């Protein structure tokens, strides 16, 4: 590991100034479960490391009944999995947190770090100077691309690795970003970027910007949500494909709904056409085959990952059947 200057700012403002000053050569550090691996493997070689752990007020979960759930960026994933109000009102989020990584990693890893974690592409994590690292080739195109994206890719084909973000987007979550002298709150659907928009970063954060909170609207009693994750191994593992959905059910129909896929694209993947098709879907005798055919219709798989398309579609149907139990199998 290359030597670096270590900062322990006391306020968000101080952290923001430090990171803005040397943005290209500084890295933010929360639980460190992702950053430390990147530093040890020499994938990132920052001159400055800015530890966020001392920042006050970012380690709280605030639940306002009927209004919103606000989670500080330094809240641990384990806390989310175990929080009684989250388990009760946001079961999909608690499920996704409980299925994230291993107990040790959930005890260290924060929600801010989870949504901002870097890609897991094995070329990116390995000794390959690929496009995302400033090189001139994506090794996944002609190489081992079983786990890469099937949609939204090009010229880089990473998949977004977080379990939590898929659920957060289905629940309509927003992310608050703070910098010295300003702040903004954006929906998660606008927080992540595709490689064609920015090849080197996975989100919209600019110099000095820090994620401070995640806000999720509290669902009414007619809303149901769920999360399904397909892993290759029955122990801790990243999702090969995952799906989250939230649906509002009234008068024997889905009034509105959102479906978001993980593991298929460089960001949590949501399709407006699919959400529109959900609207008005009857619980009884619903035409699920139409939905299935619509999902990931524009996908362009690489040589080894076409299997992800039927997997994602079938996972989506299984989840909808869980959420709408009257649908015949
Ligand atoms: C073996 C292993 C298995 C894993 N399995 C899964 C899995 O199944 N599902 C899953 O979702 N994840 C998985 N992960 C990823 C893990 O969840 C993340 O490493 C963790 O959530 C990152 O949180 P952290 O606080 O440790 O972040 P750090 O490692 O401290 O930071 C991660 C990134 O986020 C940035 N960052 C951190 N906080 C902020 C902030 N507040 N504002 C702006 N940027 C910030 C950092 O600069 C860095 O780029 C796994 C990781 C490992 C090592
Ligand atoms: S998919 Fe992206 S990160 Fe992976 S080798 Fe290609 S350019 Fe690099």
Short mmCIF file of C-alpha atoms and ligand atoms in Angstrom, two decimals:
data_model
loop_
_atom_site.label_atom_id
_atom_site.label_comp_id
_atom_site.label_asym_id
_atom_site.label_seq_id
_atom_site.Cartn_x
_atom_site.Cartn_y
_atom_site.Cartn_z
CA UNK A 1 0.00 0.00 0.00
CA UNK A 2 1.36 3.44 -0.90
CA UNK A 3 1.69 5.98 1.97
CA UNK A 4 -1.02 8.62 2.28
CA UNK A 5 -1.98 11.50 4.54
CA UNK A 6 -4.79 10.52 6.89
CA UNK A 7 -7.43 13.10 7.85
CA UNK A 8 -10.05 12.81 10.56
CA UNK A 9 -12.35 15.81 10.01
CA UNK A 10 -14.74 16.82 12.80
CA UNK A 11 -17.44 18.37 10.58
CA UNK A 12 -19.04 17.73 7.19
CA UNK A 13 -17.80 21.15 6.10
CA UNK A 14 -14.20 20.26 6.97
CA UNK A 15 -14.51 16.90 5.19
CA UNK A 16 -15.98 18.63 2.16
CA UNK A 17 -13.17 21.21 1.97
CA UNK A 18 -10.53 18.49 2.28
CA UNK A 19 -12.06 16.34 -0.44
CA UNK A 20 -12.69 19.29 -2.78
CA UNK A 21 -9.07 20.46 -2.46
CA UNK A 22 -7.54 17.33 -3.87
CA UNK A 23 -10.51 15.50 -5.39
CA UNK A 24 -8.56 13.38 -7.90
CA UNK A 25 -6.12 12.19 -5.25
CA UNK A 26 -8.29 11.86 -2.15
CA UNK A 27 -10.64 9.10 -1.08
CA UNK A 28 -13.50 9.16 1.43
CA UNK A 29 -13.44 6.38 4.00
CA UNK A 30 -16.48 5.20 6.02
CA UNK A 31 -16.49 1.56 7.24
CA UNK A 32 -13.49 0.88 4.99
CA UNK A 33 -14.70 -2.59 3.88
CA UNK A 34 -14.44 -1.63 0.21
CA UNK A 35 -11.83 1.14 0.34
CA UNK A 36 -9.26 -0.91 2.27
CA UNK A 37 -9.34 -3.68 -0.34
CA UNK A 38 -8.86 -1.13 -3.13
CA UNK A 39 -5.90 0.46 -1.33
CA UNK A 40 -4.24 -2.83 -0.41
CA UNK A 41 -4.55 -4.12 -3.98
CA UNK A 42 -3.17 -0.86 -5.38
CA UNK A 43 -6.33 -0.23 -7.45
CA UNK A 44 -6.67 3.17 -5.81
CA UNK A 45 -3.53 5.00 -4.72
CA UNK A 46 -4.80 8.21 -3.10
CA UNK A 47 -2.46 10.77 -1.53
CA UNK A 48 -5.10 11.57 1.10
CA UNK A 49 -7.64 9.44 2.96
CA UNK A 50 -10.51 11.29 4.62
CA UNK A 51 -12.17 9.32 7.39
CA UNK A 52 -15.85 10.23 7.77
CA UNK A 53 -16.41 8.22 10.94
CA UNK A 54 -16.00 11.20 13.29
CA UNK A 55 -18.77 13.22 11.62
CA UNK A 56 -21.62 13.87 14.01
CA UNK A 57 -25.27 13.14 13.31
CA UNK A 58 -24.75 10.70 10.44
CA UNK A 59 -25.17 7.52 12.48
CA UNK A 60 -28.86 7.88 13.29
CA UNK A 61 -32.02 6.23 12.00
CA UNK A 62 -35.03 8.57 12.34
CA UNK A 63 -38.48 7.17 11.71
CA UNK A 64 -41.37 9.62 11.51
CA UNK A 65 -44.60 7.63 11.42
CA UNK A 66 -46.65 8.24 8.27
CA UNK A 67 -43.93 10.48 6.82
CA UNK A 68 -40.37 9.36 6.24
CA UNK A 69 -37.53 7.11 7.26
CA UNK A 70 -34.21 8.98 7.35
CA UNK A 71 -31.02 6.96 7.52
CA UNK A 72 -27.66 8.65 8.16
CA UNK A 73 -24.86 7.70 5.77
CA UNK A 74 -22.78 6.21 8.61
CA UNK A 75 -25.53 3.83 9.80
CA UNK A 76 -24.24 0.25 9.65
CA UNK A 77 -25.94 -2.25 7.35
CA UNK A 78 -26.49 -4.56 10.38
CA UNK A 79 -28.47 -1.80 12.12
CA UNK A 80 -30.76 -1.53 9.09
CA UNK A 81 -31.33 -5.30 9.03
CA UNK A 82 -32.27 -5.32 12.72
CA UNK A 83 -34.17 -2.07 13.20
CA UNK A 84 -37.74 -2.85 14.41
CA UNK A 85 -39.46 0.00 12.48
CA UNK A 86 -37.59 -0.90 9.27
CA UNK A 87 -38.52 -4.59 9.65
CA UNK A 88 -42.14 -3.58 10.23
CA UNK A 89 -42.64 -0.86 7.60
CA UNK A 90 -39.85 -1.53 5.06
CA UNK A 91 -39.46 -5.33 5.11
CA UNK A 92 -37.79 -5.38 1.66
CA UNK A 93 -35.05 -3.06 2.91
CA UNK A 94 -34.47 -5.15 6.04
CA UNK A 95 -34.36 -8.30 3.87
CA UNK A 96 -31.82 -6.77 1.47
CA UNK A 97 -29.65 -5.57 4.36
CA UNK A 98 -29.76 -9.01 5.99
CA UNK A 99 -28.65 -10.61 2.70
CA UNK A 100 -25.77 -8.16 2.16
CA UNK A 101 -22.26 -9.63 2.52
CA UNK A 102 -21.37 -11.42 5.80
CA UNK A 103 -22.21 -10.54 9.45
CA UNK A 104 -18.71 -9.05 9.97
CA UNK A 105 -19.03 -6.86 6.87
CA UNK A 106 -22.54 -5.77 7.82
CA UNK A 107 -21.21 -4.70 11.23
CA UNK A 108 -18.54 -2.52 9.61
CA UNK A 109 -20.09 -1.43 6.31
CA UNK A 110 -22.27 1.68 6.20
CA UNK A 111 -25.23 2.49 3.96
CA UNK A 112 -23.33 5.47 2.48
CA UNK A 113 -20.39 3.22 1.61
CA UNK A 114 -22.71 0.53 0.30
CA UNK A 115 -24.35 2.79 -2.26
CA UNK A 116 -21.00 4.37 -3.24
CA UNK A 117 -18.98 1.13 -3.40
CA UNK A 118 -16.83 0.59 -6.49
CA UNK A 119 -17.58 -2.10 -9.12
CA UNK A 120 -16.61 -5.73 -8.58
CA UNK A 121 -15.58 -6.47 -12.21
CA UNK A 122 -12.67 -8.89 -11.83
CA UNK A 123 -10.56 -7.04 -14.39
CA UNK A 124 -11.11 -3.77 -12.52
CA UNK A 125 -10.21 -5.47 -9.22
CA UNK A 126 -7.30 -7.30 -10.80
CA UNK A 127 -4.06 -6.30 -12.44
CA UNK A 128 -5.65 -5.01 -15.66
CA UNK A 129 -5.35 -1.42 -16.83
CA UNK A 130 -8.84 -1.35 -18.29
CA UNK A 131 -10.96 1.56 -19.57
CA UNK A 132 -12.36 2.40 -16.12
CA UNK A 133 -8.79 2.72 -14.81
CA UNK A 134 -7.77 5.02 -17.66
CA UNK A 135 -6.63 2.30 -20.07
CA UNK A 136 -7.86 1.86 -23.61
CA UNK A 137 -9.57 -1.54 -23.51
CA UNK A 138 -12.50 -3.21 -21.77
CA UNK A 139 -11.21 -6.73 -21.11
CA UNK A 140 -14.71 -8.03 -20.39
CA UNK A 141 -15.83 -7.63 -24.00
CA UNK A 142 -13.67 -10.48 -25.29
CA UNK A 143 -12.94 -12.06 -21.91
CA UNK A 144 -14.78 -13.67 -18.99
CA UNK A 145 -18.07 -11.80 -18.96
CA UNK A 146 -20.43 -14.17 -17.18
CA UNK A 147 -21.18 -11.63 -14.41
CA UNK A 148 -21.20 -8.45 -16.48
CA UNK A 149 -24.15 -6.34 -17.52
CA UNK A 150 -26.70 -7.20 -20.18
CA UNK A 151 -28.19 -3.73 -20.54
CA UNK A 152 -27.01 -0.12 -20.11
CA UNK A 153 -23.38 -1.05 -20.76
CA UNK A 154 -20.80 0.25 -23.17
CA UNK A 155 -18.01 1.06 -23.42
CA UNK A 156 -17.65 -0.50 -19.90
CA UNK A 157 -19.86 -3.42 -18.79
CA UNK A 158 -19.84 -3.36 -14.98
CA UNK A 159 -22.87 -4.23 -12.90
CA UNK A 160 -23.85 -2.10 -9.93
CA UNK A 161 -23.06 -4.32 -6.92
CA UNK A 162 -25.23 -3.03 -4.04
CA UNK A 163 -28.26 -4.92 -2.75
CA UNK A 164 -29.62 -1.93 -0.84
CA UNK A 165 -29.83 0.45 -3.79
CA UNK A 166 -32.16 -1.84 -5.75
CA UNK A 167 -34.68 -1.78 -2.91
CA UNK A 168 -34.14 1.91 -2.15
CA UNK A 169 -35.02 2.81 -5.72
CA UNK A 170 -38.16 0.62 -5.71
CA UNK A 171 -39.24 2.41 -2.51
CA UNK A 172 -38.73 5.86 -4.06
CA UNK A 173 -35.74 6.79 -1.87
CA UNK A 174 -33.77 10.02 -2.18
CA UNK A 175 -30.15 10.77 -1.39
CA UNK A 176 -29.00 13.98 0.31
CA UNK A 177 -25.62 15.27 -0.83
CA UNK A 178 -23.87 18.04 1.12
CA UNK A 179 -20.86 20.23 0.27
CA UNK A 180 -19.41 23.36 1.82
CA UNK A 181 -22.09 25.97 1.34
CA UNK A 182 -24.78 23.81 -0.22
CA UNK A 183 -26.86 20.69 -0.36
CA UNK A 184 -29.28 18.88 -2.66
CA UNK A 185 -31.53 15.85 -2.48
CA UNK A 186 -31.95 13.63 -5.55
CA UNK A 187 -33.89 10.43 -6.24
CA UNK A 188 -31.63 7.36 -6.38
CA UNK A 189 -32.65 7.03 -10.04
CA UNK A 190 -30.69 10.26 -10.67
CA UNK A 191 -27.79 9.47 -8.33
CA UNK A 192 -26.14 6.72 -10.40
CA UNK A 193 -24.66 7.18 -13.87
CA UNK A 194 -24.03 4.87 -16.79
CA UNK A 195 -20.52 4.43 -18.26
CA UNK A 196 -21.54 6.41 -21.33
CA UNK A 197 -22.17 9.41 -19.01
CA UNK A 198 -19.02 8.99 -16.89
CA UNK A 199 -16.58 6.17 -17.50
CA UNK A 200 -14.57 6.69 -14.31
CA UNK A 201 -17.22 7.22 -11.63
CA UNK A 202 -20.45 5.43 -10.83
CA UNK A 203 -22.45 8.32 -9.39
CA UNK A 204 -22.99 12.07 -9.71
CA UNK A 205 -20.82 13.10 -6.73
CA UNK A 206 -18.61 16.09 -7.56
CA UNK A 207 -15.55 17.48 -5.74
CA UNK A 208 -16.29 18.03 -2.04
CA UNK A 209 -19.71 16.34 -2.13
CA UNK A 210 -20.59 13.86 0.59
CA UNK A 211 -23.66 11.66 0.98
CA UNK A 212 -25.19 12.46 4.37
CA UNK A 213 -28.65 10.86 4.42
CA UNK A 214 -31.03 8.55 2.62
CA UNK A 215 -34.76 9.41 2.82
CA UNK A 216 -37.52 6.91 2.18
CA UNK A 217 -41.23 7.82 2.17
CA UNK A 218 -43.24 5.74 4.62
CA UNK A 219 -45.62 3.52 2.61
CA UNK A 220 -49.33 3.44 3.37
CA UNK A 221 -51.07 0.22 4.41
CA UNK A 222 -51.91 -0.67 0.77
CA UNK A 223 -48.25 -0.77 -0.30
CA UNK A 224 -46.34 -4.05 -0.39
CA UNK A 225 -42.69 -4.50 -1.24
CA UNK A 226 -40.19 -7.31 -1.54
CA UNK A 227 -36.68 -8.27 -2.63
CA UNK A 228 -35.32 -11.45 -4.21
CA UNK A 229 -31.62 -12.08 -4.73
CA UNK A 230 -30.12 -14.89 -6.79
CA UNK A 231 -26.63 -15.87 -5.64
CA UNK A 232 -24.35 -18.52 -7.00
CA UNK A 233 -23.36 -19.75 -3.54
CA UNK A 234 -25.54 -20.35 -0.51
CA UNK A 235 -23.26 -18.23 1.71
CA UNK A 236 -22.44 -14.50 1.51
CA UNK A 237 -22.13 -13.42 -2.10
CA UNK A 238 -22.99 -10.58 -4.43
CA UNK A 239 -26.23 -10.87 -6.41
CA UNK A 240 -25.89 -12.49 -9.82
CA UNK A 241 -29.32 -10.99 -10.45
CA UNK A 242 -31.75 -9.41 -8.00
CA UNK A 243 -35.12 -7.72 -8.15
CA UNK A 244 -37.06 -5.42 -5.87
CA UNK A 245 -40.65 -4.35 -6.30
CA UNK A 246 -43.12 -2.13 -4.53
CA UNK A 247 -46.80 -2.27 -5.44
CA UNK A 248 -49.88 -0.45 -4.20
CA UNK A 249 -52.87 -2.78 -4.20
CA UNK A 250 -56.47 -1.55 -4.11
CA UNK A 251 -59.80 -2.92 -5.38
CA UNK A 252 -58.27 -6.20 -6.53
CA UNK A 253 -55.71 -4.47 -8.76
CA UNK A 254 -52.25 -2.99 -8.71
CA UNK A 255 -52.80 0.76 -8.65
CA UNK A 256 -49.15 1.57 -9.20
CA UNK A 257 -45.82 -0.15 -8.84
CA UNK A 258 -42.08 -0.06 -9.42
CA UNK A 259 -39.79 -2.89 -10.39
CA UNK A 260 -36.01 -2.47 -10.15
CA UNK A 261 -33.37 -5.02 -11.15
CA UNK A 262 -29.88 -5.50 -9.73
CA UNK A 263 -26.97 -7.37 -11.29
CA UNK A 264 -28.04 -6.65 -14.88
CA UNK A 265 -26.83 -3.07 -15.49
CA UNK A 266 -24.20 -0.54 -14.35
CA UNK A 267 -26.86 1.05 -12.12
CA UNK A 268 -30.10 -0.14 -10.47
CA UNK A 269 -32.20 -0.81 -13.55
CA UNK A 270 -35.77 0.42 -13.84
CA UNK A 271 -37.95 0.40 -16.96
CA UNK A 272 -40.84 2.84 -17.34
CA UNK A 273 -42.63 0.54 -19.79
CA UNK A 274 -42.67 -2.22 -17.18
CA UNK A 275 -43.95 0.08 -14.42
CA UNK A 276 -46.69 1.33 -16.77
CA UNK A 277 -47.75 -2.22 -17.54
CA UNK A 278 -48.06 -2.95 -13.82
CA UNK A 279 -50.62 -0.18 -13.43
CA UNK A 280 -54.15 -1.61 -13.28
CA UNK A 281 -52.98 -5.23 -13.40
CA UNK A 282 -55.73 -7.38 -11.83
CA UNK A 283 -54.69 -9.73 -9.03
CA UNK A 284 -56.85 -12.45 -10.56
CA UNK A 285 -55.85 -13.88 -13.94
CA UNK A 286 -53.20 -11.24 -14.56
CA UNK A 287 -51.30 -11.60 -17.84
CA UNK A 288 -47.85 -12.05 -16.41
CA UNK A 289 -46.40 -13.38 -19.64
CA UNK A 290 -46.77 -9.93 -21.18
CA UNK A 291 -44.82 -8.41 -18.29
CA UNK A 292 -42.20 -11.12 -18.63
CA UNK A 293 -41.72 -10.45 -22.32
CA UNK A 294 -41.39 -6.71 -21.70
CA UNK A 295 -38.71 -6.92 -18.99
CA UNK A 296 -35.18 -6.19 -20.26
CA UNK A 297 -36.50 -6.21 -23.83
CA UNK A 298 -33.62 -4.02 -25.01
CA UNK A 299 -30.96 -6.24 -23.41
CA UNK A 300 -27.83 -6.97 -25.47
CA UNK A 301 -25.98 -9.71 -23.62
CA UNK A 302 -22.28 -10.41 -24.01
CA UNK A 303 -21.07 -13.87 -25.01
CA UNK A 304 -21.43 -15.57 -21.60
CA UNK A 305 -24.23 -13.74 -19.79
CA UNK A 306 -27.46 -14.18 -21.78
CA UNK A 307 -28.66 -16.46 -18.94
CA UNK A 308 -29.26 -13.32 -16.85
CA UNK A 309 -32.27 -12.29 -18.94
CA UNK A 310 -34.58 -15.29 -18.24
CA UNK A 311 -33.19 -15.37 -14.69
CA UNK A 312 -34.19 -11.74 -14.07
CA UNK A 313 -37.60 -12.24 -15.69
CA UNK A 314 -38.39 -15.36 -13.66
CA UNK A 315 -37.16 -13.73 -10.45
CA UNK A 316 -39.50 -10.80 -11.18
CA UNK A 317 -42.47 -13.13 -11.63
CA UNK A 318 -41.67 -15.02 -8.42
CA UNK A 319 -41.53 -11.73 -6.53
CA UNK A 320 -44.81 -10.47 -7.99
CA UNK A 321 -46.49 -13.75 -7.07
CA UNK A 322 -45.24 -13.29 -3.51
CA UNK A 323 -46.61 -9.76 -3.38
CA UNK A 324 -49.91 -10.61 -5.12
CA UNK A 325 -50.80 -14.04 -3.75
CA UNK A 326 -54.01 -14.44 -5.78
CA UNK A 327 -52.10 -14.69 -9.07
CA UNK A 328 -52.23 -18.31 -10.28
CA UNK A 329 -48.88 -20.06 -10.70
C1 LIG B 1 -16.36 -10.09 0.68
C2 LIG B 1 -17.37 -9.01 0.41
C3 LIG B 1 -18.69 -9.38 0.11
C4 LIG B 1 -19.63 -8.39 -0.14
N1 LIG B 1 -20.93 -8.75 -0.45
C5 LIG B 1 -21.85 -7.77 -0.71
C6 LIG B 1 -23.21 -8.11 -1.02
O1 LIG B 1 -23.60 -9.28 -1.04
N2 LIG B 1 -24.06 -7.09 -1.28
C7 LIG B 1 -23.69 -5.78 -1.24
O2 LIG B 1 -24.52 -4.89 -1.44
N3 LIG B 1 -22.42 -5.44 -0.94
C8 LIG B 1 -21.51 -6.41 -0.67
N4 LIG B 1 -20.23 -6.06 -0.36
C9 LIG B 1 -19.86 -4.65 -0.36
C10 LIG B 1 -20.02 -4.08 1.03
O3 LIG B 1 -21.39 -4.04 1.36
C11 LIG B 1 -19.41 -2.69 0.98
O4 LIG B 1 -18.01 -2.88 0.99
C12 LIG B 1 -19.81 -1.82 2.13
O5 LIG B 1 -21.18 -1.62 2.18
C13 LIG B 1 -19.12 -0.48 1.98
O6 LIG B 1 -19.42 0.29 3.10
P1 LIG B 1 -18.22 0.98 3.91
O7 LIG B 1 -18.83 1.85 4.92
O8 LIG B 1 -17.25 -0.05 4.40
O9 LIG B 1 -17.60 1.83 2.74
P2 LIG B 1 -16.08 2.26 2.42
O10 LIG B 1 -15.30 1.05 2.05
O11 LIG B 1 -15.57 3.09 3.53
O12 LIG B 1 -16.35 3.16 1.16
C14 LIG B 1 -16.87 2.61 -0.05
C15 LIG B 1 -16.92 3.70 -1.12
O13 LIG B 1 -17.90 4.66 -0.79
C16 LIG B 1 -17.34 5.98 -0.66
N5 LIG B 1 -18.07 6.59 0.44
C17 LIG B 1 -18.27 6.04 1.67
N6 LIG B 1 -19.09 6.83 2.39
C18 LIG B 1 -19.41 7.88 1.62
C19 LIG B 1 -20.23 9.02 1.81
N7 LIG B 1 -20.90 9.23 2.94
N8 LIG B 1 -20.33 9.91 0.80
C20 LIG B 1 -19.68 9.71 -0.37
N9 LIG B 1 -18.91 8.63 -0.62
C21 LIG B 1 -18.77 7.73 0.38
C22 LIG B 1 -15.87 5.75 -0.42
O14 LIG B 1 -15.09 6.83 -0.87
C23 LIG B 1 -15.62 4.49 -1.24
O15 LIG B 1 -15.45 4.81 -2.60
C24 LIG B 1 -19.27 -7.02 -0.08
C25 LIG B 1 -17.95 -6.66 0.23
C26 LIG B 1 -17.01 -7.62 0.47
C27 LIG B 1 -15.59 -7.22 0.80
S1 LIG B 2 -16.27 -3.88 -17.56
FE1 LIG B 2 -15.48 -1.85 -17.04
S2 LIG B 2 -14.34 -2.22 -15.18
FE2 LIG B 2 -14.56 -4.21 -16.21
S3 LIG B 2 -12.82 -4.47 -17.62
FE3 LIG B 2 -14.41 -3.48 -18.77
S4 LIG B 2 -13.92 -1.28 -18.56
FE4 LIG B 2 -12.89 -2.33 -16.90
#
